[in-house]
Amino acid sequence: MHRIVILGGTTEARLLAADLQRHKPDLSVILSLAGRTAAPVEMPVVTRSGGFGGPEGLADYLRAEGVDLLIDATHPFANRISHNAALAVKTSGIRMLALRRAAWVEQAGDRWMKAASPEAAAAVLGQLPRTVFLTIGRQEAGAFSAAPQHRYIVRSVDPVEPPLDVAQADYILARGPFVESQEREFLVAHAIDTIVCKNSGGDATVAKLLAARSLGIEVVMIERPEPPVGVETVETVSEALMCIETIFSQPSSPL
Ligand code: NAP
């Protein structure tokens, strides 16, 4: 029986794991989570939680578990684990595939300002006070304490701890997917004039961008970090399934 480890924390990782579990009983699938979310979505596959201890720890784990294929289906901004994974398979000789959803692309009517990091995004907001919808996840929200002249509405899955060191901030806990009509109502109700988000791509959280386009609201778009080079990469779950099928239908080819 071939063994696959999926590095997850994304909808795609969950969907891929569930599909393999349902349709490929001859594969043993383990979904690996970082263990950051207090209440992760329940999964019908074997899961493990927590870091491996860097690339060496991951390589040891892959060897000890007899893993044939490592799939990096982590979030496009989870860059450390992606680089660790690329290093780990190099040293352990295990095959790897990355599943990384396509980035969003600016379209007619969008008013995007691009930033390379949360710190850069905080600076891009400028000196004049804005009402900002901050939706970059809880881990890096703290960078906006450097721009306390703005009012923030912060939306995240888990609470932002510690809260921003600013005079005006409200916190909303919510998990996507979100719907455009509700996002539009939300932006209007909070008098948002600027959204700050990461270029995560995908459908689950794109609704805020569609709403911003229709309302003419500015978006500070944090660009993706560079993924590791030389890793075979697909963008969708169905492409990943086809790739996996191909890999395991060639038993004589080196994995
Ligand atoms: P990161 O900075 O790339 O990784 C930090 C450390 O967390 C890694 O070095 C690794 O620890 C551990 N880790 C990360 N993903 C793991 C996984 N799937 N299984 C086991 N260990 C993992 O990652 P991050 O940005 O903190 O993201 C953490 C998790 O949240 C990821 O799984 C990602 O898919 C998900 N996520 C991230 C974002 C985001 O914007 N960054 C958004 C949505 C979901 P060791 O070095 O000890 O192995």
Short mmCIF file of C-alpha atoms and ligand atoms in Angstrom, two decimals:
data_model
loop_
_atom_site.label_atom_id
_atom_site.label_comp_id
_atom_site.label_asym_id
_atom_site.label_seq_id
_atom_site.Cartn_x
_atom_site.Cartn_y
_atom_site.Cartn_z
CA MET A 1 0.00 0.00 0.00
CA HIS A 2 1.40 3.41 -0.97
CA ARG A 3 1.51 6.06 1.68
CA ILE A 4 0.82 9.78 1.11
CA VAL A 5 1.28 12.65 3.53
CA ILE A 6 -0.60 15.84 2.72
CA LEU A 7 0.65 19.01 4.37
CA GLY A 8 -2.61 20.86 4.90
CA GLY A 9 -4.34 23.78 6.55
CA THR A 10 -6.33 24.61 3.41
CA THR A 11 -9.68 23.68 1.86
CA GLU A 12 -7.85 22.02 -1.03
CA ALA A 13 -5.89 19.76 1.32
CA ARG A 14 -9.12 18.66 3.00
CA LEU A 15 -10.86 18.02 -0.31
CA LEU A 16 -7.90 16.11 -1.71
CA ALA A 17 -7.56 13.97 1.42
CA ALA A 18 -11.29 13.20 1.46
CA ASP A 19 -11.33 12.31 -2.24
CA LEU A 20 -8.34 9.98 -1.95
CA GLN A 21 -9.86 8.34 1.11
CA ARG A 22 -13.16 7.76 -0.69
CA HIS A 23 -11.89 6.64 -4.08
CA LYS A 24 -8.43 5.15 -3.46
CA PRO A 25 -8.71 2.52 -0.72
CA ASP A 26 -5.32 1.20 -1.80
CA LEU A 27 -3.62 4.43 -0.64
CA SER A 28 -2.91 5.30 2.99
CA VAL A 29 -3.41 9.02 3.52
CA ILE A 30 -2.28 11.17 6.45
CA LEU A 31 -3.27 14.82 6.65
CA SER A 32 -0.79 16.95 8.57
CA LEU A 33 -1.88 20.18 10.28
CA ALA A 34 0.25 22.80 11.99
CA GLY A 35 -2.13 22.77 14.96
CA ARG A 36 -2.73 26.54 15.01
CA THR A 37 -6.51 26.61 14.59
CA ALA A 38 -8.37 26.04 17.86
CA ALA A 39 -11.22 24.11 16.20
CA PRO A 40 -10.13 22.76 12.82
CA VAL A 41 -12.80 21.47 10.43
CA GLU A 42 -13.41 17.76 11.12
CA MET A 43 -11.82 15.35 8.65
CA PRO A 44 -12.70 11.80 7.72
CA VAL A 45 -9.00 10.88 7.32
CA VAL A 46 -6.14 10.19 9.68
CA THR A 47 -4.66 13.50 10.83
CA ARG A 48 -1.57 14.46 12.75
CA SER A 49 -0.94 17.86 14.27
CA GLY A 50 2.10 20.02 15.06
CA GLY A 51 5.46 20.89 13.51
CA PHE A 52 8.09 18.30 12.59
CA GLY A 53 11.11 20.24 13.83
CA GLY A 54 12.37 21.79 10.59
CA PRO A 55 13.36 20.08 7.33
CA GLU A 56 15.47 17.42 9.07
CA GLY A 57 12.59 16.52 11.38
CA LEU A 58 10.25 16.27 8.41
CA ALA A 59 12.72 14.10 6.47
CA ASP A 60 13.02 11.78 9.51
CA TYR A 61 9.25 11.58 9.82
CA LEU A 62 8.79 10.75 6.12
CA ARG A 63 11.39 7.98 6.30
CA ALA A 64 10.05 6.56 9.57
CA GLU A 65 6.48 6.46 8.25
CA GLY A 66 7.54 4.89 4.94
CA VAL A 67 5.98 7.74 2.96
CA ASP A 68 6.04 7.43 -0.86
CA LEU A 69 4.66 10.83 -1.79
CA LEU A 70 4.56 14.18 0.03
CA ILE A 71 1.96 16.68 -1.11
CA ASP A 72 2.46 20.29 -0.10
CA ALA A 73 -1.10 21.61 -0.06
CA THR A 74 -0.39 24.35 2.46
CA HIS A 75 -1.53 27.94 2.09
CA PRO A 76 0.46 30.01 -0.46
CA PHE A 77 1.65 32.21 2.42
CA ALA A 78 2.82 29.29 4.57
CA ASN A 79 6.24 29.62 3.00
CA ARG A 80 8.46 28.13 5.67
CA ILE A 81 6.80 24.72 5.62
CA SER A 82 6.87 24.71 1.79
CA HIS A 83 10.62 25.37 1.75
CA ASN A 84 11.12 22.80 4.54
CA ALA A 85 9.19 20.24 2.51
CA ALA A 86 11.29 20.85 -0.61
CA LEU A 87 14.48 20.40 1.42
CA ALA A 88 13.18 17.31 3.23
CA VAL A 89 12.33 15.43 0.04
CA LYS A 90 15.73 16.29 -1.41
CA THR A 91 17.51 14.65 1.51
CA SER A 92 15.12 11.70 1.83
CA GLY A 93 14.64 11.02 -1.91
CA ILE A 94 10.84 11.02 -1.57
CA ARG A 95 8.66 12.27 -4.39
CA MET A 96 6.81 15.56 -3.89
CA LEU A 97 3.95 17.44 -5.49
CA ALA A 98 2.73 20.95 -4.60
CA LEU A 99 -0.94 21.92 -4.80
CA ARG A 100 -1.06 25.70 -4.85
CA ARG A 101 -4.18 27.52 -5.94
CA ALA A 102 -3.80 30.26 -8.56
CA ALA A 103 -3.36 33.83 -7.35
CA TRP A 104 -6.10 36.40 -7.88
CA VAL A 105 -5.43 38.74 -10.79
CA GLU A 106 -6.40 42.42 -10.83
CA GLN A 107 -9.33 43.12 -13.14
CA ALA A 108 -11.03 46.15 -14.68
CA GLY A 109 -12.68 48.15 -11.90
CA ASP A 110 -10.27 46.95 -9.21
CA ARG A 111 -8.29 49.55 -7.24
CA TRP A 112 -5.38 47.53 -5.92
CA MET A 113 -2.21 48.77 -4.27
CA LYS A 114 0.38 46.04 -3.95
CA ALA A 115 2.59 45.38 -0.94
CA ALA A 116 5.33 42.81 -0.38
CA SER A 117 4.58 42.16 3.30
CA PRO A 118 2.14 43.09 6.10
CA GLU A 119 4.67 45.73 7.28
CA ALA A 120 4.79 47.23 3.79
CA ALA A 121 0.98 47.14 3.60
CA ALA A 122 0.74 49.10 6.87
CA ALA A 123 3.01 51.76 5.33
CA VAL A 124 1.06 51.81 2.03
CA LEU A 125 -2.06 52.90 3.98
CA GLY A 126 -0.41 56.33 4.36
CA GLN A 127 -0.82 59.02 7.00
CA LEU A 128 -4.43 60.06 6.39
CA PRO A 129 -6.79 58.05 8.65
CA ARG A 130 -8.70 55.28 6.88
CA THR A 131 -11.31 52.74 7.93
CA VAL A 132 -9.61 49.46 7.15
CA PHE A 133 -11.04 45.96 6.81
CA LEU A 134 -8.04 43.86 7.84
CA THR A 135 -8.35 40.26 6.73
CA ILE A 136 -4.87 38.76 6.64
CA GLY A 137 -5.26 36.18 9.42
CA ARG A 138 -4.39 36.61 13.06
CA GLN A 139 -0.67 35.80 12.95
CA GLU A 140 0.55 38.91 11.16
CA ALA A 141 -2.18 41.40 12.11
CA GLY A 142 0.15 42.88 14.73
CA ALA A 143 2.13 44.65 11.99
CA PHE A 144 -0.70 47.21 11.82
CA SER A 145 0.01 48.49 15.32
CA ALA A 146 2.64 50.54 13.43
CA ALA A 147 -0.19 52.48 11.75
CA PRO A 148 -2.42 53.50 14.70
CA GLN A 149 -3.95 56.48 12.86
CA HIS A 150 -6.44 54.15 11.14
CA ARG A 151 -9.59 52.47 12.41
CA TYR A 152 -9.54 48.69 11.92
CA ILE A 153 -12.23 46.06 11.53
CA VAL A 154 -10.27 42.82 11.89
CA ARG A 155 -11.76 39.54 10.71
CA SER A 156 -10.05 36.23 11.50
CA VAL A 157 -10.84 32.58 12.25
CA ASP A 158 -9.21 32.67 15.69
CA PRO A 159 -8.83 35.70 18.00
CA VAL A 160 -5.99 38.17 17.37
CA GLU A 161 -3.84 37.90 20.50
CA PRO A 162 -2.60 40.35 21.65
CA PRO A 163 -5.03 42.85 20.10
CA LEU A 164 -3.63 45.66 17.93
CA ASP A 165 -2.01 48.52 19.80
CA VAL A 166 -4.30 51.11 18.20
CA ALA A 167 -7.10 53.35 19.48
CA GLN A 168 -9.85 51.99 17.26
CA ALA A 169 -10.20 48.31 16.42
CA ASP A 170 -13.13 45.91 16.32
CA TYR A 171 -12.71 42.16 15.99
CA ILE A 172 -14.94 39.70 14.18
CA LEU A 173 -14.47 35.94 14.22
CA ALA A 174 -15.63 34.20 11.05
CA ARG A 175 -14.60 31.38 8.73
CA GLY A 176 -15.29 31.44 4.97
CA PRO A 177 -16.67 30.80 2.49
CA PHE A 178 -18.16 34.27 2.21
CA VAL A 179 -20.85 35.54 -0.17
CA GLU A 180 -20.53 38.72 -2.27
CA SER A 181 -23.88 40.27 -1.29
CA GLN A 182 -23.10 39.85 2.41
CA GLU A 183 -19.58 41.18 1.96
CA ARG A 184 -21.00 44.25 0.24
CA GLU A 185 -23.44 44.86 3.11
CA PHE A 186 -20.59 44.37 5.58
CA LEU A 187 -18.32 46.89 3.82
CA VAL A 188 -21.09 49.48 3.66
CA ALA A 189 -22.26 48.89 7.25
CA HIS A 190 -18.75 49.46 8.62
CA ALA A 191 -18.02 52.37 6.23
CA ILE A 192 -14.88 50.57 5.04
CA ASP A 193 -12.74 52.56 2.61
CA THR A 194 -9.78 50.15 2.33
CA ILE A 195 -9.38 46.38 2.47
CA VAL A 196 -6.04 44.82 3.38
CA CYS A 197 -5.72 41.17 2.39
CA LYS A 198 -3.28 38.55 1.16
CA ASN A 199 -3.36 37.27 -2.39
CA SER A 200 -4.54 33.87 -1.21
CA GLY A 201 -6.47 33.02 -4.38
CA GLY A 202 -9.39 30.59 -4.46
CA ASP A 203 -13.15 31.00 -4.19
CA ALA A 204 -13.75 30.91 -0.43
CA THR A 205 -12.62 34.47 0.30
CA VAL A 206 -12.80 36.17 -3.11
CA ALA A 207 -16.24 37.67 -2.38
CA LYS A 208 -14.73 40.67 -0.55
CA LEU A 209 -12.81 41.57 -3.72
CA LEU A 210 -15.93 41.33 -5.89
CA ALA A 211 -17.76 43.54 -3.38
CA ALA A 212 -14.84 46.01 -3.30
CA ARG A 213 -14.87 46.18 -7.11
CA SER A 214 -18.56 46.99 -7.23
CA LEU A 215 -18.23 49.63 -4.49
CA GLY A 216 -14.96 51.17 -5.80
CA ILE A 217 -13.15 50.39 -2.54
CA GLU A 218 -9.35 50.33 -2.47
CA VAL A 219 -7.54 47.08 -1.74
CA VAL A 220 -4.02 46.73 -0.40
CA MET A 221 -3.03 43.35 -1.79
CA ILE A 222 -0.15 41.58 -0.08
CA GLU A 223 1.74 39.59 -2.67
CA ARG A 224 2.75 35.97 -2.28
CA PRO A 225 6.21 34.94 -1.15
CA GLU A 226 8.33 32.99 -3.63
CA PRO A 227 7.65 29.25 -3.45
CA PRO A 228 10.57 26.79 -3.58
CA VAL A 229 11.90 26.21 -7.09
CA GLY A 230 11.92 22.91 -8.94
CA VAL A 231 8.82 21.43 -7.29
CA GLU A 232 6.18 19.90 -9.58
CA THR A 233 3.12 22.10 -8.96
CA VAL A 234 -0.58 21.91 -9.83
CA GLU A 235 -3.32 24.44 -9.08
CA THR A 236 -6.45 22.35 -8.50
CA VAL A 237 -7.54 19.27 -6.59
CA SER A 238 -8.56 17.50 -9.80
CA GLU A 239 -5.13 18.14 -11.33
CA ALA A 240 -3.53 16.76 -8.17
CA LEU A 241 -5.71 13.63 -8.36
CA MET A 242 -4.66 13.05 -11.98
CA CYS A 243 -1.00 13.51 -11.07
CA ILE A 244 -1.27 11.06 -8.18
CA GLU A 245 -3.00 8.55 -10.46
CA THR A 246 -0.13 8.86 -12.94
CA ILE A 247 2.55 8.56 -10.27
CA PHE A 248 1.13 5.37 -8.77
CA SER A 249 0.14 3.77 -12.07
CA GLN A 250 3.83 3.53 -12.99
CA PRO A 251 5.07 1.09 -10.34
CA SER A 252 8.41 0.60 -12.06
CA SER A 253 9.27 4.32 -12.16
CA PRO A 254 11.36 5.60 -9.26
CA LEU A 255 9.21 7.52 -6.81
P1 NAP B 1 4.76 28.45 8.07
O1 NAP B 1 5.20 29.77 8.60
O2 NAP B 1 5.12 28.09 6.70
O3 NAP B 1 5.25 27.28 9.02
C1 NAP B 1 5.74 27.50 10.32
C2 NAP B 1 5.97 26.15 10.96
O4 NAP B 1 4.73 25.50 11.27
C3 NAP B 1 6.69 25.18 10.04
O5 NAP B 1 8.08 25.39 10.03
C4 NAP B 1 6.26 23.84 10.62
O6 NAP B 1 6.98 23.58 11.83
C5 NAP B 1 4.82 24.10 11.05
N1 NAP B 1 3.84 23.74 10.00
C6 NAP B 1 3.26 24.54 9.08
N2 NAP B 1 2.36 23.88 8.35
C7 NAP B 1 2.35 22.61 8.82
C8 NAP B 1 1.61 21.45 8.50
N3 NAP B 1 0.66 21.47 7.53
N4 NAP B 1 1.87 20.31 9.20
C9 NAP B 1 2.81 20.30 10.19
N5 NAP B 1 3.53 21.38 10.55
C10 NAP B 1 3.30 22.53 9.88
O7 NAP B 1 3.17 28.29 8.22
P2 NAP B 1 2.09 29.32 8.77
O8 NAP B 1 1.99 30.47 7.83
O9 NAP B 1 2.34 29.53 10.22
O10 NAP B 1 0.76 28.46 8.57
C11 NAP B 1 0.46 27.41 9.47
C12 NAP B 1 -0.64 26.55 8.84
O11 NAP B 1 -1.78 27.34 8.59
C13 NAP B 1 -0.22 25.93 7.51
O12 NAP B 1 -0.51 24.55 7.56
C14 NAP B 1 -1.05 26.64 6.46
O13 NAP B 1 -1.46 25.80 5.41
C15 NAP B 1 -2.23 27.19 7.27
N6 NAP B 1 -2.69 28.51 6.80
C16 NAP B 1 -1.80 29.53 6.73
C17 NAP B 1 -2.24 30.77 6.27
C18 NAP B 1 -1.29 31.93 6.13
O14 NAP B 1 -1.74 33.00 5.70
N7 NAP B 1 -0.01 31.78 6.44
C19 NAP B 1 -3.59 30.94 5.90
C20 NAP B 1 -4.47 29.86 6.00
C21 NAP B 1 -4.00 28.64 6.45
P3 NAP B 1 8.31 22.71 11.84
O15 NAP B 1 9.37 23.53 11.21
O16 NAP B 1 8.52 22.43 13.30
O17 NAP B 1 8.01 21.45 11.04
#
